[in-house]
Short mmCIF file of C-alpha atoms and ligand atoms in Angstrom, two decimals:
data_model
loop_
_atom_site.label_atom_id
_atom_site.label_comp_id
_atom_site.label_asym_id
_atom_site.label_seq_id
_atom_site.Cartn_x
_atom_site.Cartn_y
_atom_site.Cartn_z
CA MET K 1334 98.29 95.56 156.26
CA ASP K 1335 101.43 94.90 158.27
CA ILE K 1336 100.20 94.02 161.75
CA ARG K 1337 102.54 96.44 163.51
CA THR K 1338 101.22 99.31 161.44
CA GLN K 1339 97.66 98.16 162.02
CA LYS K 1340 98.24 97.92 165.76
CA THR K 1341 99.96 101.30 165.91
CA PHE K 1342 96.86 102.89 164.42
CA GLU K 1343 94.69 100.95 166.85
CA ALA K 1344 96.80 102.18 169.77
CA LEU K 1345 96.52 105.77 168.58
CA PHE K 1346 92.78 105.39 168.21
CA ALA K 1347 92.48 103.77 171.64
CA LEU K 1348 94.37 106.69 173.17
CA GLU K 1349 91.96 109.06 171.45
CA ASP K 1350 89.12 107.21 173.13
CA ILE K 1351 90.79 107.79 176.50
CA ARG K 1352 91.27 111.42 175.53
CA GLU K 1353 87.56 111.67 174.85
CA ILE K 1354 86.77 110.58 178.41
CA LEU K 1355 89.04 113.37 179.67
CA ARG K 1356 87.15 115.79 177.48
CA GLN K 1357 83.76 114.70 178.76
CA ARG K 1358 84.47 114.81 182.50
CA LEU K 1359 83.88 117.80 184.76
CA PRO K 1360 86.97 119.88 185.50
CA ASP K 1361 89.26 118.18 187.99
CA THR K 1362 86.85 115.40 188.77
CA ILE K 1363 86.41 111.88 187.62
CA THR K 1364 83.38 109.72 188.32
CA PRO K 1365 83.74 106.02 189.12
CA GLU K 1366 82.31 105.19 185.69
CA GLU K 1367 84.83 107.45 184.02
CA GLU K 1368 87.64 105.94 186.08
CA HIS K 1369 86.45 102.52 184.98
CA SER K 1370 86.37 103.57 181.34
CA ILE K 1371 89.88 104.96 181.55
CA ARG K 1372 91.17 101.75 183.10
CA LYS K 1373 89.46 99.70 180.43
CA GLY K 1374 90.96 101.97 177.81
CA VAL K 1375 94.44 101.67 179.28
CA ASP K 1376 94.16 97.88 179.37
CA ARG K 1377 93.22 97.93 175.72
CA VAL K 1378 96.19 100.11 174.86
CA ARG K 1379 98.50 97.79 176.85
CA LYS K 1380 97.27 94.78 174.93
CA ILE K 1381 97.78 96.61 171.66
CA LEU K 1382 101.28 97.63 172.73
CA ASP K 1383 102.09 93.97 173.34
CA ASP K 1384 100.88 93.23 169.83
CA ILE K 1385 103.10 95.97 168.42
CA GLU K 1386 106.05 94.62 170.37
CA ASN K 1387 105.55 91.03 169.28
CA SER K 1388 103.99 91.53 165.85
CA THR K 1389 100.94 89.60 166.98
CA GLY K 1390 97.18 90.01 166.88
CA VAL K 1391 94.60 90.41 164.18
CA PRO K 1392 93.11 93.64 162.83
CA GLU K 1393 90.28 94.80 165.04
CA ILE K 1394 89.57 98.17 163.51
CA ARG K 1395 89.18 98.36 159.77
CA LYS K 1396 87.39 101.66 159.31
CA ILE K 1397 87.13 105.06 160.86
CA ALA K 1398 83.47 106.08 161.28
CA ASN K 1399 82.37 102.91 159.46
CA ASN K 1400 83.40 103.91 155.99
CA ILE K 1401 86.87 105.49 156.03
CA ASP K 1402 89.83 103.20 155.49
CA ILE K 1403 92.99 103.59 157.51
CA ARG K 1404 95.64 105.05 155.20
CA SER K 1405 98.90 103.20 155.73
CA ARG K 1406 100.66 103.69 152.41
CA GLU K 1407 103.55 105.61 153.89
CA GLU K 1408 104.05 103.06 156.67
CA ASN K 1409 103.85 99.94 154.55
CA TYR K 1410 105.20 100.96 151.16
CA ILE K 1411 107.78 103.01 149.39
CA ASN K 1412 105.64 105.64 147.72
CA ILE K 1413 107.01 107.11 144.47
CA GLN K 1414 103.80 108.99 143.62
CA PRO K 1415 104.76 112.20 141.78
CA ILE K 1416 102.84 114.79 143.80
CA GLN K 1417 102.89 113.20 147.26
CA ALA K 1418 106.59 112.93 148.01
CA ALA K 1419 107.45 116.26 149.61
CA GLY K 1420 104.07 116.73 151.26
CA ARG K 1421 104.53 113.77 153.58
CA LEU K 1422 104.23 115.03 157.13
CA THR K 1423 106.99 115.13 159.68
CA PRO K 1424 106.26 113.41 163.01
CA GLU K 1425 106.01 116.89 164.54
CA ALA K 1426 103.29 117.85 162.07
CA ARG K 1427 101.36 114.71 162.90
CA LYS K 1428 101.56 115.59 166.60
CA ALA K 1429 100.30 119.10 165.85
CA LEU K 1430 97.38 117.58 163.92
CA ILE K 1431 96.38 115.61 166.99
CA ALA K 1432 96.73 118.54 169.36
CA TYR K 1433 95.12 121.20 167.17
CA GLY K 1434 92.48 119.22 165.30
CA ASP K 1435 89.54 121.10 166.77
CA GLY K 1436 87.98 123.57 164.35
CA TYR K 1437 89.10 127.07 165.29
CA SER K 1438 91.87 125.85 167.58
CA THR K 1439 94.20 128.63 166.46
CA CYS K 1440 91.89 131.22 167.90
CA ASP K 1441 92.30 130.60 171.67
CA ALA K 1442 94.46 133.67 172.13
CA CYS K 1443 93.24 135.76 169.23
CA ARG K 1444 93.33 139.37 170.43
CA LYS K 1445 92.89 142.68 168.75
CA PRO K 1446 93.25 143.31 165.83
CA PHE K 1447 91.74 139.86 165.30
CA ARG K 1448 93.66 138.52 162.38
CA LEU K 1449 95.30 135.12 161.96
CA ASP K 1450 98.75 136.45 161.08
CA LYS K 1451 98.77 138.60 164.25
CA ILE K 1452 98.24 135.74 166.72
CA SER K 1453 101.25 135.24 168.94
CA SER K 1454 100.16 132.14 170.86
CA PRO K 1455 100.68 129.69 169.21
CA PRO K 1456 103.47 131.64 167.47
CA ILE K 1457 101.65 132.31 164.20
CA ALA K 1458 102.82 135.92 163.82
CA PRO K 1459 106.54 135.05 164.07
CA PHE K 1460 105.93 132.13 161.71
CA HIS K 1461 104.72 134.58 159.07
CA GLU K 1462 107.93 136.57 159.42
CA GLN K 1463 110.03 133.43 159.20
CA LEU K 1464 108.12 132.33 156.11
CA ALA K 1465 108.84 135.65 154.38
CA SER K 1466 112.54 135.44 155.14
CA PHE K 1467 112.64 131.76 154.18
CA VAL K 1468 111.89 132.76 150.57
CA ASN K 1469 113.70 136.10 150.99
CA MET K 1470 110.67 138.31 150.51
CA ASP K 1471 109.26 141.06 152.75
CA VAL K 1472 105.77 139.91 153.66
CA ALA K 1473 104.10 136.52 153.64
CA ARG K 1474 100.68 135.04 154.22
CA VAL K 1475 99.59 131.46 154.48
CA VAL K 1476 97.00 130.43 151.90
CA PRO K 1477 94.96 127.26 151.28
CA GLY K 1478 97.22 125.96 148.52
CA ALA K 1479 99.40 127.57 145.87
CA ARG K 1480 96.28 128.02 143.74
CA ARG K 1481 94.83 130.44 146.29
CA GLY K 1482 98.04 132.42 146.05
CA PHE K 1483 97.62 132.70 142.26
CA GLN K 1484 94.00 133.63 142.84
CA ALA K 1485 94.81 136.45 145.25
CA VAL K 1486 97.37 137.93 142.86
CA ALA K 1487 95.24 137.52 139.74
CA SER K 1488 92.18 138.93 141.45
CA THR K 1489 94.17 142.01 142.45
CA LEU K 1490 96.03 142.64 139.20
CA VAL K 1491 93.88 141.29 136.42
CA ASP K 1492 90.85 143.09 135.01
CA LYS K 1493 88.43 141.86 132.40
CA GLY K 1494 90.19 141.15 129.13
CA ASP K 1495 93.70 141.62 130.50
CA SER K 1496 96.42 139.30 129.27
CA VAL K 1497 98.52 137.18 131.60
CA ILE K 1498 101.69 135.48 130.40
CA VAL K 1499 102.03 131.87 131.51
CA SER K 1500 104.21 129.01 130.39
CA ALA K 1501 103.08 126.42 127.84
CA LEU K 1502 103.58 124.03 130.78
CA ALA K 1503 101.59 126.14 133.25
CA HIS K 1504 99.57 124.34 135.89
CA TYR K 1505 95.81 124.31 135.38
CA THR K 1506 95.29 126.29 138.58
CA GLU K 1507 97.06 129.26 136.97
CA PHE K 1508 94.59 129.11 134.08
CA LEU K 1509 91.68 129.01 136.52
CA ALA K 1510 92.98 131.91 138.61
CA VAL K 1511 93.27 134.05 135.48
CA GLU K 1512 89.90 132.92 134.18
CA GLU K 1513 88.16 133.75 137.43
CA ALA K 1514 89.62 137.25 137.36
CA GLY K 1515 88.32 137.74 133.81
CA GLY K 1516 91.74 137.65 132.17
CA ILE K 1517 93.13 135.69 129.25
CA VAL K 1518 96.18 133.44 129.40
CA ARG K 1519 98.87 133.85 126.77
CA GLU K 1520 101.28 130.96 126.74
CA VAL K 1521 104.98 131.19 126.11
CA PRO K 1522 106.01 128.37 123.76
CA LEU K 1523 108.69 125.88 124.76
CA ASN K 1524 112.02 125.52 123.05
CA GLU K 1525 113.20 122.21 121.61
CA HIS K 1526 114.28 121.07 125.07
CA ASN K 1527 110.88 121.80 126.64
CA ILE K 1528 112.20 124.86 128.41
CA VAL K 1529 110.66 128.32 128.69
CA THR K 1530 113.31 130.94 127.98
CA ALA K 1531 113.55 134.66 128.63
CA ASP K 1532 113.74 135.37 124.88
CA ALA K 1533 110.58 133.42 124.15
CA THR K 1534 108.84 135.30 126.96
CA ALA K 1535 109.95 138.65 125.54
CA GLU K 1536 108.68 137.66 122.10
CA ARG K 1537 105.33 136.64 123.49
CA ILE K 1538 104.98 139.88 125.45
CA GLU K 1539 105.75 141.82 122.24
CA ALA K 1540 103.25 139.73 120.28
CA VAL K 1541 100.51 140.36 122.83
CA LYS K 1542 101.26 144.07 122.77
CA GLN K 1543 101.07 144.09 118.97
CA GLU K 1544 97.85 142.12 118.92
CA THR K 1545 95.92 143.80 121.73
CA GLY K 1546 97.57 147.18 121.97
CA LYS K 1547 98.12 146.50 125.67
CA LEU K 1548 100.86 144.92 127.68
CA PRO K 1549 100.11 141.84 129.74
CA VAL K 1550 99.48 142.70 133.41
CA LEU K 1551 101.26 139.74 134.96
CA VAL K 1552 103.82 137.06 134.14
CA MET K 1553 103.41 133.77 136.03
CA ILE K 1554 106.20 131.26 135.64
CA ASP K 1555 106.70 127.83 137.17
CA HIS K 1556 110.30 127.37 138.23
CA PHE K 1557 109.92 123.61 137.75
CA ASP K 1558 106.85 122.59 135.75
CA TYR K 1559 104.56 119.75 136.81
CA GLN K 1560 104.93 117.74 133.61
CA TYR K 1561 108.65 117.27 133.17
CA ALA K 1562 109.93 119.08 136.24
CA ASN K 1563 112.30 120.87 133.89
CA GLU K 1564 113.91 124.01 135.21
CA HIS K 1565 112.84 127.22 133.50
CA ASP K 1566 114.77 130.47 133.40
CA VAL K 1567 112.80 132.30 136.09
CA LYS K 1568 115.54 134.82 136.72
CA GLY K 1569 115.91 135.75 133.05
CA ILE K 1570 112.13 135.87 132.68
CA ALA K 1571 111.80 138.16 135.72
CA LYS K 1572 114.30 140.51 134.11
CA VAL K 1573 112.34 140.56 130.86
CA ALA K 1574 109.04 141.12 132.69
CA HIS K 1575 110.51 144.04 134.58
CA GLN K 1576 111.84 145.60 131.39
CA TYR K 1577 108.18 145.93 130.44
CA ASP K 1578 107.21 146.92 133.99
CA ILE K 1579 105.19 143.75 134.39
CA PRO K 1580 105.26 142.03 137.80
CA LEU K 1581 106.45 138.45 138.04
CA LEU K 1582 104.80 135.67 139.99
CA TYR K 1583 107.25 132.89 140.77
CA ASN K 1584 105.40 129.59 141.02
CA GLY K 1585 107.40 127.56 143.51
CA ALA K 1586 104.90 124.74 144.02
CA TYR K 1587 107.71 122.28 143.31
CA THR K 1588 110.53 124.27 144.91
CA VAL K 1589 109.58 126.17 148.08
CA GLY K 1590 110.23 123.70 150.89
CA VAL K 1591 112.54 121.35 149.03
CA MET K 1592 115.29 123.60 147.68
CA PRO K 1593 116.56 127.04 148.62
CA VAL K 1594 114.42 129.79 147.06
CA ASP K 1595 115.58 133.41 147.07
CA GLY K 1596 112.75 135.58 145.80
CA LYS K 1597 114.79 138.79 145.72
CA ASP K 1598 117.63 137.17 143.82
CA ILE K 1599 115.18 135.79 141.27
CA GLY K 1600 113.54 139.19 140.98
CA ALA K 1601 110.11 137.89 141.93
CA ASP K 1602 107.32 140.24 142.92
CA PHE K 1603 105.34 137.30 144.26
CA VAL K 1604 106.57 133.94 145.47
CA VAL K 1605 103.98 131.21 145.76
CA GLY K 1606 104.60 127.85 147.39
CA SER K 1607 102.50 124.80 148.15
CA GLY K 1608 102.46 123.47 151.71
CA HIS K 1609 100.95 120.11 150.88
CA LYS K 1610 103.14 119.60 147.85
CA SER K 1611 106.54 120.68 149.06
CA MET K 1612 106.48 121.78 152.70
CA ALA K 1613 105.58 118.58 154.56
CA SER K 1614 102.24 120.14 155.47
CA PRO K 1615 98.61 119.09 155.64
CA ALA K 1616 96.27 120.17 152.84
CA PRO K 1617 95.21 122.73 151.97
CA SER K 1618 98.20 124.91 152.72
CA GLY K 1619 100.60 127.19 150.93
CA VAL K 1620 102.39 130.48 151.05
CA LEU K 1621 102.08 133.76 149.19
CA ALA K 1622 104.99 136.12 149.75
CA THR K 1623 105.60 139.52 148.23
CA THR K 1624 107.60 142.74 148.46
CA GLU K 1625 107.01 145.88 150.51
CA GLU K 1626 105.97 147.49 147.26
CA TRP K 1627 103.22 145.02 146.42
CA ALA K 1628 102.05 144.05 149.90
CA PRO K 1629 99.66 147.00 150.36
CA LYS K 1630 97.93 146.10 147.09
CA ILE K 1631 97.72 142.32 147.44
CA PHE K 1632 97.03 142.44 151.17
CA ARG K 1633 94.77 145.52 151.05
CA THR K 1634 92.29 145.75 153.88
CA THR K 1635 88.54 146.07 153.61
CA GLN K 1636 87.02 149.46 152.82
CA MET K 1637 83.44 148.29 153.02
CA THR K 1638 80.86 149.79 155.42
CA GLY K 1639 77.54 148.17 156.28
CA ASP K 1640 74.83 150.38 154.85
CA LEU K 1641 72.42 149.78 157.72
CA THR K 1642 74.75 149.14 160.62
CA GLY K 1643 77.71 151.22 159.59
CA ARG K 1644 79.95 148.30 160.51
CA LYS K 1645 83.54 148.17 159.25
CA PHE K 1646 86.10 145.43 159.53
CA GLY K 1647 89.20 147.54 159.09
CA VAL K 1648 92.15 145.15 159.29
CA LYS K 1649 90.66 142.21 157.47
CA GLU K 1650 92.46 141.59 154.20
CA VAL K 1651 90.11 141.28 151.26
CA GLU K 1652 92.04 138.70 149.23
CA MET K 1653 92.60 136.57 152.33
CA LEU K 1654 88.90 136.81 153.24
CA GLY K 1655 90.11 137.82 156.68
CA CYS K 1656 91.72 134.67 158.02
CA THR K 1657 93.03 131.76 156.00
CA LEU K 1658 94.41 128.56 157.53
CA MET K 1659 92.73 127.85 160.80
CA GLY K 1660 93.48 124.99 163.13
CA SER K 1661 95.62 121.97 162.52
CA THR K 1662 96.41 122.75 158.89
CA LEU K 1663 98.43 125.77 159.92
CA LEU K 1664 99.84 124.18 163.05
CA GLY K 1665 100.97 121.19 161.04
CA MET K 1666 102.71 123.51 158.62
CA MET K 1667 104.37 125.34 161.49
CA ALA K 1668 105.45 122.13 163.19
CA SER K 1669 107.17 120.92 160.01
CA PHE K 1670 108.81 124.25 159.31
CA PRO K 1671 112.04 123.76 161.31
CA THR K 1672 112.63 120.50 159.43
CA VAL K 1673 111.69 122.09 156.12
CA LYS K 1674 114.14 124.96 156.68
CA GLU K 1675 116.90 122.42 157.27
CA ARG K 1676 116.01 120.00 154.52
CA VAL K 1677 116.33 122.51 151.69
CA LYS K 1678 120.07 122.37 152.38
CA ASN K 1679 120.07 118.72 151.35
CA TRP K 1680 118.75 119.35 147.88
CA GLU K 1681 122.00 118.34 146.17
CA ASP K 1682 121.83 114.94 147.83
CA GLU K 1683 118.19 114.60 146.78
CA LEU K 1684 119.33 115.28 143.21
CA ARG K 1685 122.04 112.63 143.45
CA LYS K 1686 119.41 110.11 144.50
CA SER K 1687 117.09 111.24 141.72
CA ASN K 1688 119.81 110.81 139.10
CA TYR K 1689 120.92 107.52 140.59
CA LEU K 1690 117.42 106.16 140.23
CA ILE K 1691 116.97 107.49 136.71
CA ASP K 1692 120.33 106.02 135.66
CA GLY K 1693 119.21 102.69 137.05
CA LEU K 1694 116.02 102.84 135.00
CA LEU K 1695 117.93 103.91 131.89
CA ALA K 1696 120.09 100.85 132.33
CA ILE K 1697 117.01 98.80 131.45
CA LYS K 1698 117.25 98.57 127.68
CA GLY K 1699 114.65 100.64 125.83
CA SER K 1700 113.87 102.98 128.74
CA LYS K 1701 114.17 106.71 128.25
CA VAL K 1702 113.88 109.82 130.35
CA VAL K 1703 111.54 112.45 128.93
CA SER K 1704 112.52 115.16 131.41
CA GLU K 1705 115.76 117.10 130.98
CA TYR K 1706 118.77 115.04 131.94
CA PRO K 1707 120.75 114.92 134.16
CA ARG K 1708 117.88 115.64 136.49
CA LYS K 1709 117.68 118.89 138.39
CA HIS K 1710 114.60 117.74 140.27
CA THR K 1711 113.37 114.65 142.08
CA LEU K 1712 110.22 114.48 139.95
CA SER K 1713 110.87 112.88 136.56
CA LYS K 1714 108.94 111.73 133.55
CA ILE K 1715 110.14 108.53 132.00
CA ASP K 1716 109.20 106.57 128.90
CA THR K 1717 109.20 102.78 129.13
CA THR K 1718 107.31 102.17 125.89
CA GLU K 1719 110.22 100.13 124.58
CA SER K 1720 110.87 98.27 127.80
CA PHE K 1721 108.07 97.54 130.25
CA ASP K 1722 105.31 98.32 127.75
CA VAL K 1723 106.63 95.63 125.40
CA ILE K 1724 105.93 93.14 128.19
CA ALA K 1725 102.55 94.72 128.95
CA GLN K 1726 101.44 94.20 125.35
CA LYS K 1727 101.66 90.44 125.79
CA HIS K 1728 100.76 90.15 129.45
CA LYS K 1729 97.23 89.15 130.46
CA ARG K 1730 97.23 91.91 133.09
CA ARG K 1731 98.45 94.40 130.48
CA GLY K 1732 100.06 97.45 132.11
CA PHE K 1733 98.93 96.29 135.52
CA PHE K 1734 101.60 93.61 135.47
CA LEU K 1735 104.11 96.29 136.49
CA THR K 1736 101.81 97.63 139.21
CA ASP K 1737 101.39 94.07 140.52
CA GLU K 1738 105.10 93.35 140.46
CA LEU K 1739 105.97 96.60 142.19
CA SER K 1740 103.33 96.41 144.88
CA SER K 1741 104.28 92.81 145.67
CA LYS K 1742 107.69 94.26 146.48
CA GLY K 1743 106.25 97.10 148.52
CA ILE K 1744 106.48 99.90 145.97
CA VAL K 1745 103.44 102.00 145.11
CA GLY K 1746 102.67 105.34 143.52
CA GLU K 1747 103.46 104.83 139.85
CA PHE K 1748 100.35 105.52 137.78
CA ALA K 1749 98.51 102.19 137.98
CA GLY K 1750 98.55 100.38 134.67
CA ALA K 1751 100.85 102.87 132.95
CA THR K 1752 103.84 101.36 131.21
CA ARG K 1753 104.49 103.99 128.57
CA VAL K 1754 105.05 107.49 129.84
CA TRP K 1755 104.78 108.02 133.57
CA LYS K 1756 106.19 110.04 136.42
CA LEU K 1757 107.85 109.28 139.68
CA ASN K 1758 109.31 111.29 142.53
CA THR K 1759 112.24 110.21 144.72
CA TYR K 1760 112.04 113.12 147.16
CA GLY K 1761 112.78 112.16 150.74
CA LEU K 1762 113.60 108.51 150.03
CA SER K 1763 116.71 107.28 151.83
CA TRP K 1764 119.62 105.96 149.75
CA GLU K 1765 118.65 102.53 150.99
CA LYS K 1766 115.15 102.91 149.60
CA VAL K 1767 116.39 104.38 146.32
CA ARG K 1768 118.70 101.38 145.86
CA TYR K 1769 115.86 99.04 146.75
CA VAL K 1770 113.56 100.69 144.19
CA ILE K 1771 116.10 100.45 141.41
CA ASP K 1772 117.01 96.86 142.29
CA THR K 1773 113.33 96.01 142.17
CA PHE K 1774 112.82 97.57 138.74
CA GLN K 1775 115.89 95.79 137.41
CA ASP K 1776 114.82 92.46 138.93
CA ILE K 1777 111.42 92.82 137.25
CA ALA K 1778 113.24 93.55 133.99
CA ASP K 1779 115.34 90.40 134.45
CA LYS K 1780 112.28 88.33 135.15
CA TYR K 1781 110.74 89.37 131.83
CA ASN K 1782 114.00 89.09 129.90
CA LEU K 1783 114.57 92.78 129.36
CA GLN K 1784 118.24 93.52 129.03
CA VAL K 1785 119.79 95.33 131.99
CA LYS K 1786 123.16 97.00 131.66
CA ARG K 1787 124.12 96.88 135.33
CA GLU K 1788 127.75 97.90 135.42
CA ASP K 1789 127.39 101.26 133.72
CA ASN K 1790 125.64 104.05 135.59
CA SER K 1791 127.35 106.87 133.72
CA ASN K 1792 125.56 109.77 132.11
CA ASP K 1793 125.77 108.55 128.54
CA ASN K 1794 123.36 105.62 128.78
CA ARG K 1795 120.33 107.79 128.23
CA GLU K 1796 119.09 105.85 125.23
CA LEU K 1797 120.56 102.41 125.10
C1 LIG F 198 100.77 121.25 142.38
C2 LIG F 198 100.96 122.50 141.60
C3 LIG F 198 100.12 123.60 141.80
C4 LIG F 198 98.94 123.57 142.73
O1 LIG F 198 99.35 123.59 144.07
P1 LIG F 198 98.26 123.61 145.23
O2 LIG F 198 99.06 123.93 146.45
O3 LIG F 198 97.64 122.24 145.29
O4 LIG F 198 97.25 124.66 144.91
C5 LIG F 198 100.39 124.74 141.09
N1 LIG F 198 101.41 124.83 140.22
C6 LIG F 198 102.22 123.78 140.01
C7 LIG F 198 103.35 123.93 139.03
C8 LIG F 198 102.03 122.59 140.67
O5 LIG F 198 102.84 121.57 140.43
#
């Protein structure tokens, strides 16, 4: 590990040790032993700071609690891993993690009616309102991941044997949410461009009606799917769903937090986003937003009474199991939110970088893009069977030759050993990093005598 990164972690850890002394002392007092420990701690930090300044020293801490490695991928590498890009924390989120790491830290000022989304200090209640308006819906709740949003909706709307329309590229968590509720998924087939259209959705709804004598109870559609990150016609599909009076769940796992999302304009009844995938938030986090019409159903409160004690828990929402994201997960999400709100305005630039990188890969003879092109997302699936895989076939390290070459240049996150079809995500990389990544790929191509067409970055070099 780069010594500056290593020493930065050591300094943070050493400060935590000082913090622990402050936690252990009696209020407003400090014993001579504690004073001594603090001084020792400060000396240690000073020495570490010198090491950071001068890039000196050797690693002194290798593990947390003896068996947990320090994770320094984001400090020491350019990470192009498909699902990690937009979930990287902001510095503010990391500060919130430190300050709110204790278990139920959100609950210091929890007052009647004792529900997470009502807490005003820290400003959790206003955050919920901001979240709803961020996706232009009426009401929002934080949930432990997009999947828990699907689960809450499916559990409310789906009864045993009910059909739910999903895309043929639906995420597995949509299947599981429907399965748990006792429903059955009915997939909408893709067209020849791997896109889910409104017409295909209408046909599938009709087919289900014919076959079962009942309409599906819910349509769940991913705006950008996880396989190709192709854009699907969510707006057209919402219109079709509503023609049959079926509510639409907009799966924004790959959109909410990276690009502007307007739930009302789309015609969504539910908007689901993923905090750890696209909102620079710790896991597990996400958002479930809905309309005034649906909120009382999805966010219904408990009706149960204890048969012996007669106890009731009136305001607790059944699908949320009362409270959802406690502690630093939520505070991290909140701390990133101002940045997230701003960054969605830069989506066009993110797309330019995405296309720039793809064009650079396509310039390596034999490489193809499997996702729709030009790219409308920063996640892309590419096929290097006829470029890098040709080398892998003859290389003693097989597909790992590419992994080795990339990591020696400080690039990680491509599926290790994969040289045929694989995914990458450019979200949040600076132009400088994007250029570096493409130069590195092209240099590797040169090294192994793959032809690189450098001068032409136009849109027609898709299949050289
Ligand atoms: C990642 C992903 C999910 C799951 O999101 P979580 O927040 O981890 O539950 C759901 N749908 C799609 C399309 C995804 O890409």
